[in-house]
Tab-separated table of C-alpha atoms and ligand atoms in Angstrom:
chain	number	residue	atom	x	y	z
N	1	UNK	CA	-0.085	-0.029	0.146
N	2	UNK	CA	1.299	3.362	-0.767
N	3	UNK	CA	1.589	5.868	2.518
N	4	UNK	CA	0.285	9.058	1.903
N	5	UNK	CA	2.953	11.390	1.965
N	6	UNK	CA	1.638	13.877	5.415
N	7	UNK	CA	1.767	10.237	6.992
N	8	UNK	CA	5.252	9.353	6.200
N	9	UNK	CA	6.297	13.056	7.859
N	10	UNK	CA	4.358	12.348	9.985
N	11	UNK	CA	6.149	8.899	10.848
N	12	UNK	CA	9.723	11.070	10.214
N	13	UNK	CA	9.202	13.275	12.866
N	14	UNK	CA	8.337	10.684	15.628
N	15	UNK	CA	11.347	8.878	15.022
N	16	UNK	CA	12.935	11.794	15.269
N	17	UNK	CA	12.620	12.409	17.834
N	18	UNK	CA	12.026	8.861	19.331
N	19	UNK	CA	16.045	8.953	18.783
N	20	UNK	CA	16.769	12.376	19.080
N	21	UNK	CA	15.062	11.269	23.363
N	22	UNK	CA	17.755	7.920	23.312
N	23	UNK	CA	20.254	9.993	21.424
N	24	UNK	CA	19.950	12.938	24.318
N	25	UNK	CA	19.964	10.504	27.468
N	26	UNK	CA	22.835	8.471	26.213
N	27	UNK	CA	24.753	11.594	25.890
N	28	UNK	CA	24.940	10.899	22.110
N	29	UNK	CA	24.719	13.860	20.911
N	30	UNK	CA	27.831	14.526	19.280
N	31	UNK	CA	26.573	11.869	17.262
N	32	UNK	CA	23.105	13.024	15.918
N	33	UNK	CA	24.639	16.855	15.061
N	34	UNK	CA	27.988	15.269	13.276
N	35	UNK	CA	25.551	12.485	11.587
N	36	UNK	CA	22.196	13.479	11.384
N	37	UNK	CA	21.357	17.291	11.640
N	38	UNK	CA	23.602	18.110	7.994
N	39	UNK	CA	20.117	15.667	6.477
N	40	UNK	CA	18.055	18.300	7.717
N	41	UNK	CA	19.924	21.309	7.192
N	42	UNK	CA	20.592	20.103	2.853
N	43	UNK	CA	17.103	19.718	3.060
N	44	UNK	CA	16.209	23.159	3.780
N	45	UNK	CA	19.359	24.745	1.751
N	46	UNK	CA	17.466	22.175	-0.799
N	47	UNK	CA	13.710	24.246	-0.252
N	48	UNK	CA	15.525	27.748	-0.607
N	49	UNK	CA	17.436	26.551	-3.013
N	50	UNK	CA	14.358	27.406	-5.056
N	51	UNK	CA	12.284	29.971	-3.299
N	52	UNK	CA	13.860	32.450	-5.376
N	53	UNK	CA	13.940	31.056	-9.234
N	54	UNK	CA	10.063	30.373	-7.997
N	55	UNK	CA	8.744	33.237	-7.439
N	56	UNK	CA	10.715	34.945	-10.354
N	57	UNK	CA	8.583	31.737	-12.979
N	58	UNK	CA	5.765	31.927	-11.273
N	59	UNK	CA	4.917	35.232	-10.647
N	60	UNK	CA	5.924	36.506	-14.005
N	61	UNK	CA	3.624	33.790	-15.503
N	62	UNK	CA	1.092	34.370	-13.453
N	63	UNK	CA	0.727	38.183	-14.026
N	64	UNK	CA	1.238	37.802	-17.710
N	65	UNK	CA	-1.554	35.303	-18.112
N	66	UNK	CA	-3.948	38.015	-16.105
N	67	UNK	CA	-4.418	39.649	-19.522
N	68	UNK	CA	-5.342	42.471	-17.741
N	69	UNK	CA	-3.775	45.196	-15.095
N	70	UNK	CA	-7.197	46.481	-13.704
N	71	UNK	CA	-7.452	42.715	-12.304
N	72	UNK	CA	-4.286	42.595	-11.000
N	73	UNK	CA	-4.454	45.994	-9.107
N	74	UNK	CA	-7.545	44.951	-7.454
N	75	UNK	CA	-5.977	41.129	-6.737
N	76	UNK	CA	-3.185	43.143	-4.673
N	77	UNK	CA	-5.958	45.507	-3.201
N	78	UNK	CA	-7.734	42.755	-1.569
N	79	UNK	CA	-5.033	40.970	-1.077
N	80	UNK	CA	-2.891	43.323	1.047
N	81	UNK	CA	-6.241	44.449	2.928
N	82	UNK	CA	-6.947	40.633	4.332
N	83	UNK	CA	-3.417	39.984	5.295
N	84	UNK	CA	-3.368	43.721	7.670
N	85	UNK	CA	-6.806	42.749	9.080
N	86	UNK	CA	-5.368	38.579	9.862
N	87	UNK	CA	-3.096	40.445	11.458
N	88	UNK	CA	-4.274	42.977	13.077
N	89	UNK	CA	-7.352	40.158	14.282
N	90	UNK	CA	-4.113	37.405	15.447
N	91	UNK	CA	-2.848	41.006	17.449
N	92	UNK	CA	-5.692	41.389	19.402
N	93	UNK	CA	-6.200	37.905	19.865
N	94	UNK	CA	-3.602	37.093	21.414
N	95	UNK	CA	-3.620	40.672	23.504
N	96	UNK	CA	-7.630	39.177	25.217
N	97	UNK	CA	-5.499	35.810	26.000
N	98	UNK	CA	-2.700	37.438	28.176
N	99	UNK	CA	-4.931	39.923	29.013
N	100	UNK	CA	-7.244	36.766	30.632
N	101	UNK	CA	-4.311	35.255	31.531
N	102	UNK	CA	-2.007	37.100	32.784
N	103	UNK	CA	0.977	34.910	32.347
N	104	UNK	CA	3.473	37.400	33.455
N	105	UNK	CA	2.274	37.080	37.033
N	106	UNK	CA	2.602	33.874	37.483
N	107	UNK	CA	6.059	33.464	36.417
N	108	UNK	CA	9.005	32.784	39.762
N	109	UNK	CA	10.878	35.679	40.212
N	110	UNK	CA	14.205	33.145	40.652
N	111	UNK	CA	14.025	32.494	37.363
N	112	UNK	CA	13.478	36.004	35.959
N	113	UNK	CA	17.058	36.027	38.009
N	114	UNK	CA	18.589	32.983	36.384
N	115	UNK	CA	17.742	33.394	32.875
N	116	UNK	CA	18.821	36.758	33.116
N	117	UNK	CA	22.034	35.898	34.288
N	118	UNK	CA	22.780	32.964	31.294
N	119	UNK	CA	21.268	34.313	28.505
N	120	UNK	CA	21.439	38.448	29.201
N	121	UNK	CA	24.397	39.127	27.509
N	122	UNK	CA	23.855	37.495	24.359
N	123	UNK	CA	20.873	39.225	23.614
N	124	UNK	CA	23.020	42.059	22.917
N	125	UNK	CA	23.441	41.501	19.739
N	126	UNK	CA	19.950	40.343	18.741
N	127	UNK	CA	18.167	44.082	19.854
N	128	UNK	CA	21.512	45.193	18.108
N	129	UNK	CA	19.754	43.462	15.301
N	130	UNK	CA	16.381	44.641	16.084
N	131	UNK	CA	17.723	48.025	15.650
N	132	UNK	CA	20.033	48.108	12.053
N	133	UNK	CA	16.511	46.385	10.409
N	134	UNK	CA	14.277	49.410	12.179
N	135	UNK	CA	13.603	51.525	9.212
N	136	UNK	CA	15.678	55.130	9.051
N	137	UNK	CA	12.401	56.770	7.674
N	138	UNK	CA	9.057	56.336	7.117
N	139	UNK	CA	10.040	55.139	3.369
N	140	UNK	CA	12.671	53.532	4.240
N	141	UNK	CA	10.340	50.448	3.375
N	142	UNK	CA	9.442	51.293	-0.971
N	143	UNK	CA	13.402	51.956	-1.046
N	144	UNK	CA	14.137	48.312	-0.273
N	145	UNK	CA	11.572	46.720	-2.157
N	146	UNK	CA	13.162	48.397	-5.190
N	147	UNK	CA	15.971	47.097	-6.044
N	148	UNK	CA	18.868	47.939	-8.554
N	149	UNK	CA	20.278	45.446	-9.510
N	150	UNK	CA	17.915	41.800	-9.991
N	151	UNK	CA	21.650	39.501	-9.465
N	152	UNK	CA	22.196	41.302	-6.609
N	153	UNK	CA	19.002	41.014	-5.391
N	154	UNK	CA	18.424	38.036	-6.439
N	155	UNK	CA	21.478	36.665	-4.657
N	156	UNK	CA	19.722	36.344	-1.383
N	157	UNK	CA	15.724	35.111	-0.020
N	158	UNK	CA	16.353	37.665	2.371
N	159	UNK	CA	15.681	40.364	-0.562
N	160	UNK	CA	11.945	38.713	-1.423
N	161	UNK	CA	10.188	41.983	-2.018
N	162	UNK	CA	12.989	43.494	-4.425
N	163	UNK	CA	12.508	39.810	-6.306
N	164	UNK	CA	8.030	40.177	-6.208
N	165	UNK	CA	8.870	43.344	-7.435
N	166	UNK	CA	10.242	42.760	-10.374
N	167	UNK	CA	8.991	39.880	-11.442
N	168	UNK	CA	5.691	41.634	-11.492
N	169	UNK	CA	6.934	44.507	-12.836
N	170	UNK	CA	8.636	42.273	-15.899
N	171	UNK	CA	5.600	40.715	-16.177
N	172	UNK	CA	3.425	43.670	-16.752
N	173	UNK	CA	5.950	44.506	-19.052
N	174	UNK	CA	5.188	41.463	-21.033
N	175	UNK	CA	1.450	41.876	-21.190
N	176	UNK	CA	2.439	45.004	-22.560
N	177	UNK	CA	3.822	44.108	-25.498
N	178	UNK	CA	3.162	42.283	-28.865
N	179	UNK	CA	1.597	38.997	-29.178
N	180	UNK	CA	5.118	37.662	-31.272
N	181	UNK	CA	7.253	39.219	-28.721
N	182	UNK	CA	5.733	38.179	-26.084
N	183	UNK	CA	4.834	34.185	-26.547
N	184	UNK	CA	8.672	32.988	-27.005
N	185	UNK	CA	9.609	34.877	-22.810
N	186	UNK	CA	5.983	33.306	-22.413
N	187	UNK	CA	6.640	29.982	-23.091
N	188	UNK	CA	10.114	29.938	-21.489
N	189	UNK	CA	8.997	31.202	-18.501
N	190	UNK	CA	6.419	28.121	-18.441
N	191	UNK	CA	8.761	25.366	-19.108
N	192	UNK	CA	10.489	26.961	-16.375
N	193	UNK	CA	7.802	27.560	-13.778
N	194	UNK	CA	6.721	23.298	-14.736
N	195	UNK	CA	10.677	22.599	-14.028
N	196	UNK	CA	10.166	23.550	-10.654
N	197	UNK	CA	7.906	22.918	-9.366
N	198	UNK	CA	9.618	19.255	-10.257
N	199	UNK	CA	11.836	20.081	-7.842
N	200	UNK	CA	9.925	20.046	-5.997
N	201	UNK	CA	8.003	17.533	-5.785
N	202	UNK	CA	11.361	16.131	-5.789
N	203	UNK	CA	12.485	17.448	-3.094
N	204	UNK	CA	9.583	16.227	-0.797
N	205	UNK	CA	10.525	12.905	-1.310
N	206	UNK	CA	13.109	13.068	1.323
N	207	UNK	CA	11.013	15.199	3.440
N	208	UNK	CA	10.223	12.523	5.558
N	209	UNK	CA	13.774	11.178	6.360
N	210	UNK	CA	14.307	15.237	6.529
N	211	UNK	CA	12.162	16.337	9.074
N	212	UNK	CA	13.715	12.933	10.366
N	213	UNK	CA	16.783	14.901	10.637
N	214	UNK	CA	15.208	18.078	12.008
N	215	UNK	CA	13.506	16.947	14.658
N	216	UNK	CA	16.683	15.037	16.350
N	217	UNK	CA	18.879	17.017	16.462
N	218	UNK	CA	16.340	19.473	17.949
N	219	UNK	CA	15.501	17.668	20.151
N	220	UNK	CA	18.905	16.987	21.784
N	221	UNK	CA	20.474	20.694	21.822
N	222	UNK	CA	16.931	21.870	23.505
N	223	UNK	CA	17.723	23.224	26.580
N	224	UNK	CA	16.533	21.385	30.281
N	225	UNK	CA	12.841	20.445	30.838
N	226	UNK	CA	12.538	22.516	33.372
N	227	UNK	CA	12.573	25.500	31.594
N	228	UNK	CA	9.930	24.825	29.647
N	229	UNK	CA	7.408	23.617	32.832
N	230	UNK	CA	8.023	28.010	34.113
N	231	UNK	CA	7.216	29.473	31.187
N	232	UNK	CA	4.516	26.673	31.162
N	233	UNK	CA	1.693	29.329	31.203
N	234	UNK	CA	3.429	32.105	29.359
N	235	UNK	CA	3.879	29.181	26.126
N	236	UNK	CA	0.193	28.289	27.080
N	237	UNK	CA	-1.359	31.691	26.301
N	238	UNK	CA	0.677	31.933	23.576
N	239	UNK	CA	-0.149	28.175	22.377
N	240	UNK	CA	-4.189	28.687	22.783
N	241	UNK	CA	-3.666	32.004	20.929
N	242	UNK	CA	-2.366	30.062	18.007
N	243	UNK	CA	-5.472	27.527	17.822
N	244	UNK	CA	-7.959	29.802	17.980
N	245	UNK	CA	-6.543	31.880	14.658
N	246	UNK	CA	-6.068	27.799	13.520
N	247	UNK	CA	-9.536	27.458	13.811
N	248	UNK	CA	-10.871	30.907	12.880
N	249	UNK	CA	-9.310	30.310	9.294
N	250	UNK	CA	-11.217	27.237	8.845
N	251	UNK	CA	-14.634	29.798	9.013
N	252	UNK	CA	-12.908	32.060	7.016
N	253	UNK	CA	-12.906	28.742	4.494
N	254	UNK	CA	-16.038	28.365	5.361
N	255	UNK	CA	-17.770	32.084	4.276
N	256	UNK	CA	-15.353	33.003	1.581
N	257	UNK	CA	-14.317	30.469	-0.616
N	258	UNK	CA	-17.789	27.944	0.342
N	259	UNK	CA	-16.035	25.477	1.287
N	260	UNK	CA	-15.221	22.765	4.438
N	261	UNK	CA	-12.413	23.901	6.837
N	262	UNK	CA	-11.668	20.139	6.617
N	263	UNK	CA	-9.908	19.749	2.903
N	264	UNK	CA	-8.584	23.045	3.340
N	265	UNK	CA	-6.222	21.455	6.558
N	266	UNK	CA	-6.304	18.644	4.575
N	267	UNK	CA	-4.619	19.657	1.328
N	268	UNK	CA	-2.191	22.318	2.934
N	269	UNK	CA	-1.487	19.666	5.582
N	270	UNK	CA	2.377	18.921	3.953
N	271	UNK	CA	3.294	22.117	4.388
N	272	UNK	CA	2.325	22.635	7.967
N	273	UNK	CA	4.072	19.818	8.716
N	274	UNK	CA	7.160	21.551	7.129
N	275	UNK	CA	7.216	24.526	8.526
N	276	UNK	CA	6.793	23.022	12.127
N	277	UNK	CA	9.668	21.295	11.099
N	278	UNK	CA	11.948	23.785	9.203
N	279	UNK	CA	11.268	27.119	11.547
N	280	UNK	CA	10.882	29.026	8.377
N	281	UNK	CA	7.506	30.331	6.407
N	282	UNK	CA	10.096	30.682	3.630
N	283	UNK	CA	11.675	26.873	2.903
N	284	UNK	CA	8.484	26.572	3.353
N	285	UNK	CA	7.046	28.558	0.248
N	286	UNK	CA	7.369	26.062	-2.232
N	287	UNK	CA	5.558	23.030	-1.200
N	288	UNK	CA	2.864	25.655	0.531
N	289	UNK	CA	2.098	27.182	-3.326
N	290	UNK	CA	2.410	23.402	-4.822
N	291	UNK	CA	0.310	22.176	-2.341
N	292	UNK	CA	-2.442	24.967	-3.449
N	293	UNK	CA	-1.796	24.813	-7.080
N	294	UNK	CA	-1.237	21.240	-7.453
N	295	UNK	CA	-3.648	20.013	-4.439
N	296	UNK	CA	-6.542	22.826	-3.882
N	297	UNK	CA	-7.352	23.819	-6.858
N	298	UNK	CA	-5.718	27.120	-6.861
N	299	UNK	CA	-4.217	28.779	-10.257
N	300	UNK	CA	-0.941	30.196	-10.876
N	301	UNK	CA	-2.211	33.212	-11.384
N	302	UNK	CA	-3.187	34.224	-7.311
N	303	UNK	CA	-0.861	31.855	-6.007
N	304	UNK	CA	2.633	33.218	-7.400
N	305	UNK	CA	1.248	36.554	-6.162
N	306	UNK	CA	-0.482	35.493	-3.128
N	307	UNK	CA	1.990	33.104	-1.349
N	308	UNK	CA	5.408	34.826	-1.759
N	309	UNK	CA	4.119	38.207	-0.756
N	310	UNK	CA	1.987	36.984	2.813
N	311	UNK	CA	5.568	35.047	3.190
N	312	UNK	CA	7.605	37.855	3.358
N	313	UNK	CA	4.918	40.036	4.982
N	314	UNK	CA	1.677	38.037	6.229
N	315	UNK	CA	3.133	36.477	9.913
N	316	UNK	CA	-0.485	35.949	11.753
N	317	UNK	CA	0.695	33.994	14.222
N	318	UNK	CA	3.775	35.659	15.159
N	319	UNK	CA	2.636	39.062	15.958
N	320	UNK	CA	0.016	37.171	17.859
N	321	UNK	CA	3.435	35.396	19.057
N	322	UNK	CA	4.743	38.989	19.502
N	323	UNK	CA	1.591	41.130	21.942
N	324	UNK	CA	1.530	38.730	24.392
N	325	UNK	CA	6.248	38.170	24.894
N	326	UNK	CA	5.657	41.443	24.882
N	327	UNK	CA	2.318	41.811	27.524
N	328	UNK	CA	4.332	39.180	29.589
N	329	UNK	CA	7.712	40.446	28.957
N	330	UNK	CA	6.421	43.786	30.930
N	331	UNK	CA	3.446	42.261	33.372
N	332	UNK	CA	7.500	40.005	34.453
N	333	UNK	CA	9.058	42.684	34.950
N	334	UNK	CA	6.696	45.058	36.790
N	335	UNK	CA	6.506	47.194	33.872
N	336	UNK	CA	2.980	48.458	33.830
N	337	UNK	CA	1.014	48.633	30.549
N	338	UNK	CA	-1.515	52.030	29.819
N	339	UNK	CA	-4.776	50.584	27.938
N	340	UNK	CA	-2.665	52.658	25.099
N	341	UNK	CA	0.141	50.928	25.687
N	342	UNK	CA	-1.941	48.170	24.667
N	343	UNK	CA	-2.901	49.648	21.549
N	344	UNK	CA	0.325	51.011	20.031
N	345	UNK	CA	0.977	46.955	20.548
N	346	UNK	CA	-1.777	45.711	18.400
N	347	UNK	CA	0.266	48.898	15.902
N	348	UNK	CA	3.757	47.988	16.284
N	349	UNK	CA	2.836	43.946	16.791
N	350	UNK	CA	1.414	44.362	13.726
N	351	UNK	CA	4.400	46.867	11.018
N	352	UNK	CA	7.254	44.773	13.357
N	353	UNK	CA	5.723	40.759	12.556
N	354	UNK	CA	5.434	42.237	8.103
N	355	UNK	CA	9.080	43.799	9.082
N	356	UNK	CA	10.166	39.958	10.332
N	357	UNK	CA	11.607	37.246	8.460
N	358	UNK	CA	10.159	34.516	7.417
N	359	UNK	CA	13.572	32.634	9.400
N	360	UNK	CA	14.360	30.750	12.097
N	361	UNK	CA	13.910	33.756	15.341
N	362	UNK	CA	12.711	36.318	13.141
N	363	UNK	CA	9.854	36.664	15.418
N	364	UNK	CA	11.508	37.467	18.252
N	365	UNK	CA	14.360	39.965	17.186
N	366	UNK	CA	11.416	42.174	15.786
N	367	UNK	CA	9.606	41.610	19.109
N	368	UNK	CA	12.519	43.969	20.177
N	369	UNK	CA	10.460	46.914	17.552
N	370	UNK	CA	7.292	46.565	19.605
N	371	UNK	CA	9.128	46.322	23.361
N	372	UNK	CA	10.855	49.929	22.367
N	373	UNK	CA	7.899	51.491	21.691
N	374	UNK	CA	5.463	50.945	24.858
N	375	UNK	CA	9.368	52.858	26.775
N	376	UNK	CA	11.131	49.080	27.168
N	377	UNK	CA	14.209	50.614	29.444
N	378	UNK	CA	17.249	48.236	27.484
N	379	UNK	CA	17.965	47.075	30.526
N	380	UNK	CA	15.366	45.233	31.442
N	381	UNK	CA	15.330	44.508	27.694
N	382	UNK	CA	17.989	41.762	28.221
N	383	UNK	CA	16.876	40.630	31.249
N	384	UNK	CA	13.052	39.970	28.743
N	385	UNK	CA	14.267	38.695	26.094
N	386	UNK	CA	16.128	36.462	28.062
N	387	UNK	CA	13.461	35.386	29.679
N	388	UNK	CA	11.677	33.930	26.695
N	389	UNK	CA	14.767	33.130	24.578
N	390	UNK	CA	14.978	29.447	26.020
N	391	UNK	CA	11.465	28.343	24.929
N	392	UNK	CA	11.084	30.537	21.304
N	393	UNK	CA	11.636	27.304	18.835
N	394	UNK	CA	9.233	25.007	20.254
N	395	UNK	CA	7.184	28.347	19.614
N	396	UNK	CA	9.088	29.632	16.610
N	397	UNK	CA	7.577	26.224	15.095
N	398	UNK	CA	4.553	27.121	15.750
N	399	UNK	CA	4.090	29.812	14.665
N	400	UNK	CA	5.903	29.112	11.739
N	401	UNK	CA	2.795	26.296	10.975
N	402	UNK	CA	-0.357	29.217	11.700
N	403	UNK	CA	1.943	31.659	9.101
N	404	UNK	CA	2.071	29.471	6.638
N	405	UNK	CA	-1.716	28.263	7.025
N	406	UNK	CA	-2.320	32.592	6.612
N	407	UNK	CA	-0.706	32.524	3.435
N	408	UNK	CA	-3.468	29.463	2.232
N	409	UNK	CA	-5.898	30.320	4.095
N	410	UNK	CA	-5.764	33.592	1.981
N	411	UNK	CA	-4.319	32.708	-1.505
N	412	UNK	CA	-7.800	30.253	-1.598
N	413	UNK	CA	-9.874	33.027	-0.984
N	414	UNK	CA	-8.669	35.339	-3.169
N	415	UNK	CA	-8.746	32.125	-5.178
N	416	UNK	CA	-12.312	32.271	-5.385
N	417	UNK	CA	-12.736	35.920	-5.011
N	418	UNK	CA	-11.352	36.377	-9.097
N	419	UNK	CA	-12.948	32.860	-10.414
N	420	UNK	CA	-9.424	31.288	-10.178
N	421	UNK	CA	-10.038	27.935	-7.648
N	422	UNK	CA	-10.969	24.891	-9.419
N	423	UNK	CA	-10.331	21.452	-8.928
N	424	UNK	CA	-6.502	20.560	-8.547
N	425	UNK	CA	-4.780	17.509	-11.343
N	426	UNK	CA	-2.671	16.118	-9.020
N	427	UNK	CA	0.468	16.488	-10.312
N	428	UNK	CA	3.129	13.207	-9.248
N	429	UNK	CA	6.626	13.346	-9.338
N	430	UNK	CA	7.236	10.477	-11.319
N	431	UNK	CA	4.644	11.408	-13.883
N	432	UNK	CA	6.682	10.744	-17.566
N	433	UNK	CA	9.606	9.542	-15.705
N	434	UNK	CA	9.048	5.951	-17.680
N	435	UNK	CA	9.419	8.230	-20.972
N	436	UNK	CA	12.288	9.293	-20.037
N	437	UNK	CA	13.556	5.740	-18.091
M	501	LIG	N1	9.726	31.296	11.493
M	501	LIG	C1	8.844	32.675	11.841
M	501	LIG	C2	8.405	32.553	9.503
M	501	LIG	O1	9.411	31.317	9.173
M	501	LIG	C3	8.786	33.871	11.465
M	501	LIG	C4	9.130	34.252	13.229
M	501	LIG	O2	8.650	34.365	14.517
M	501	LIG	O3	10.178	34.037	14.033
M	501	LIG	O4	7.514	32.069	9.389
């Protein structure tokens, strides 16, 4: 019997966790780090390797297939508005929960002392990193979006917005030139696009082994479990919030796309598993797009634009986490917050999540921006960050799942709105293999 991919991935994850625990118990950490972890890293590299060519090829194809620039404008506006609305909603859920549960009042002062003694020094670098990332003026983000050299921009996965800008620009120009000149370019882009989607299929064959490697190395590298217990209420607040956001997506799918929530959750499940294992929406992007196109039936005109944009700017999980973490830190360090401070959090957590890179740990770095806007002194900032640093990775894994699912949910709603949600034509990695053999 042929086991579905998501089952293979789940088995890989479980075996990884078990092997990780066993190796940690017998102090065999070095074996896992030296001999198993590299396969996880190679897998993430492979996914990242195709992210930029994927955006280039699929976005140019998507825009040039639209046949109408006005449609693109309206799609952009809708996408952006829904992304912002869902992010603000996620921040509000986080704020309501953290104000009800008040995890900052439950944490033991001794834990704060211990953690700040251990980690405060290493946090200064993160605060600096966040300050470097902060824009130098209100329009800096626009400057950052327009590349001065496409080859330079395409040489780093951190430049996704620049690549998106170039591809949209190129696609629009391709729409505007006469058909004879456009055809060979379009044919080339179409072919390129198919090749890259096939590469995603092939890479996914290794996913079960890769998640095994990623999770077993993560387990041997996690700090003492007692920390998780000390920060249990903080973690629970974030987790409950993320679960509520996840459930809300089902409602959106039902009411705005007229589809069953289970259809959606099932279709996107493999991408969620990868988001969990890699903690990176950027690395998961190729799989998110593949699932939406080939398994949920959204057409490329929509996925090619909505997904890469979402991976870069739409992070509902991260924004919720930043809101909870900011209030938790202020409470634990006895830094009182007013109602208007909470409103500031709605604004800054939304912006900070937009500014967070789609890579592991980025949300924690941009949390500095939220804390600074609240006026938390620098000395307390390092203590605050060190307080949540040790348990950040598991929360990062979970919030990345929500980030990716949120992008997928909006893609489906936009697909429905623009009549681009059809019956999927599933493609397998080995289609055509026989002929080639
Ligand atoms: N790891 C998250 C992502 O890639 C970002 C974060 O919250 O750290 O989506």
